[in-house]
PDB file of C-alpha atoms in Angstrom:
ATOM      1  CA  MET A  27      11.865  -4.977  27.181  1.00 84.00           C
ATOM      2  CA  PRO A  28      12.297  -6.992  23.948  1.00 90.00           C
ATOM      3  CA  LYS A  29      12.698  -5.382  20.570  1.00 89.00           C
ATOM      4  CA  MET A  30       9.636  -4.556  18.481  1.00 90.00           C
ATOM      5  CA  LYS A  31       9.304  -6.949  15.552  1.00 93.00           C
ATOM      6  CA  THR A  32       8.376  -5.777  12.090  1.00 95.00           C
ATOM      7  CA  HIS A  33       5.192  -7.216  10.602  1.00 95.00           C
ATOM      8  CA  ARG A  34       6.670  -8.867   7.504  1.00 96.00           C
ATOM      9  CA  GLY A  35       3.434  -8.793   5.507  1.00 96.00           C
ATOM     10  CA  ALA A  36       3.102  -5.052   6.036  1.00 95.00           C
ATOM     11  CA  ALA A  37       6.788  -4.471   5.258  1.00 95.00           C
ATOM     12  CA  LYS A  38       6.249  -5.925   1.763  1.00 95.00           C
ATOM     13  CA  ARG A  39       3.214  -3.744   1.080  1.00 96.00           C
ATOM     14  CA  PHE A  40       4.084  -0.271   2.339  1.00 96.00           C
ATOM     15  CA  LYS A  41       6.846   2.271   1.731  1.00 96.00           C
ATOM     16  CA  LYS A  42       7.541   5.667   3.228  1.00 95.00           C
ATOM     17  CA  THR A  43       7.908   8.833   1.153  1.00 94.00           C
ATOM     18  CA  ALA A  44      10.496  11.530   1.785  1.00 95.00           C
ATOM     19  CA  SER A  45       7.819  13.689   3.440  1.00 94.00           C
ATOM     20  CA  GLY A  46       6.914  10.849   5.835  1.00 92.00           C
ATOM     21  CA  LYS A  47       3.650   9.707   4.262  1.00 94.00           C
ATOM     22  CA  ILE A  48       2.970   5.999   3.682  1.00 96.00           C
ATOM     23  CA  VAL A  49       2.460   4.699   0.153  1.00 97.00           C
ATOM     24  CA  ARG A  50       0.627   1.566  -0.980  1.00 97.00           C
ATOM     25  CA  ALA A  51      -0.138  -0.156  -4.278  1.00 96.00           C
ATOM     26  CA  ARG A  52      -3.620   0.019  -5.744  1.00 96.00           C
ATOM     27  CA  ARG A  53      -5.955  -2.962  -5.754  1.00 95.00           C
ATOM     28  CA  ASN A  54      -7.560  -4.757  -8.748  1.00 95.00           C
ATOM     29  CA  LYS A  55      -4.341  -5.216 -10.758  1.00 95.00           C
ATOM     30  CA  GLN A  56      -3.663  -8.935 -10.091  1.00 94.00           C
ATOM     31  CA  HIS A  57      -5.976 -10.954 -12.348  1.00 96.00           C
ATOM     32  CA  ILE A  58      -9.044 -10.745 -14.620  1.00 95.00           C
ATOM     33  CA  LEU A  59      -7.347  -7.941 -16.521  1.00 96.00           C
ATOM     34  CA  THR A  60      -8.880  -8.659 -19.937  1.00 97.00           C
ATOM     35  CA  LYS A  61     -12.175  -6.913 -19.190  1.00 97.00           C
ATOM     36  CA  LYS A  62     -10.457  -3.828 -17.736  1.00 97.00           C
ATOM     37  CA  THR A  63      -9.661  -0.956 -20.074  1.00 97.00           C
ATOM     38  CA  GLN A  64      -6.101   0.116 -20.867  1.00 98.00           C
ATOM     39  CA  LYS A  65      -6.749   3.455 -19.181  1.00 98.00           C
ATOM     40  CA  ARG A  66      -7.916   1.768 -15.987  1.00 97.00           C
ATOM     41  CA  LYS A  67      -4.929  -0.612 -15.889  1.00 97.00           C
ATOM     42  CA  ARG A  68      -2.514   2.259 -16.547  1.00 97.00           C
ATOM     43  CA  GLN A  69      -3.979   4.264 -13.672  1.00 97.00           C
ATOM     44  CA  LEU A  70      -3.709   1.233 -11.377  1.00 97.00           C
ATOM     45  CA  ARG A  71       0.090   1.233 -11.835  1.00 96.00           C
ATOM     46  CA  LYS A  72       0.425   4.414  -9.798  1.00 96.00           C
ATOM     47  CA  ASP A  73       0.925   4.262  -6.058  1.00 96.00           C
ATOM     48  CA  ALA A  74      -1.651   5.663  -3.667  1.00 97.00           C
ATOM     49  CA  LEU A  75      -1.272   7.245  -0.254  1.00 96.00           C
ATOM     50  CA  VAL A  76      -2.581   5.426   2.794  1.00 96.00           C
ATOM     51  CA  ASP A  77      -5.494   7.171   4.495  1.00 95.00           C
ATOM     52  CA  ARG A  78      -4.615   9.235   7.547  1.00 93.00           C
ATOM     53  CA  VAL A  79      -6.871   7.117   9.781  1.00 95.00           C
ATOM     54  CA  ASP A  80      -4.904   3.945   8.919  1.00 95.00           C
ATOM     55  CA  GLU A  81      -1.422   5.422   9.292  1.00 94.00           C
ATOM     56  CA  LYS A  82      -1.256   4.849  13.045  1.00 93.00           C
ATOM     57  CA  ARG A  83      -1.877   1.093  12.726  1.00 94.00           C
ATOM     58  CA  ILE A  84       0.654   0.724   9.929  1.00 95.00           C
ATOM     59  CA  LYS A  85       3.303   2.619  11.872  1.00 94.00           C
ATOM     60  CA  GLN A  86       2.764   0.233  14.794  1.00 94.00           C
ATOM     61  CA  MET A  87       3.342  -2.734  12.500  1.00 94.00           C
ATOM     62  CA  LEU A  88       6.464  -1.128  11.028  1.00 94.00           C
ATOM     63  CA  PRO A  89       8.513   0.331  13.891  1.00 92.00           C
ATOM     64  CA  ALA A  90      11.616   0.776  11.711  1.00 88.00           C
ATOM     65  CA  LEU A  91       9.736   2.713   9.021  1.00 83.00           C
TER      66      LEU A  91
END
């Protein structure tokens, strides 16, 4: 049986916390930032947890995680 390969796109987007949850960046922080308020942009800096229903798929893409 060959080794499982890591999905490189997913590896760049997700990290694992110490408790084992998966963390992602928030959307809407790439461009067209002038019309967004400072408060909104500041809140977009924080990481968000991946939903429980999506964790299984992400863990399949990242076997080493």
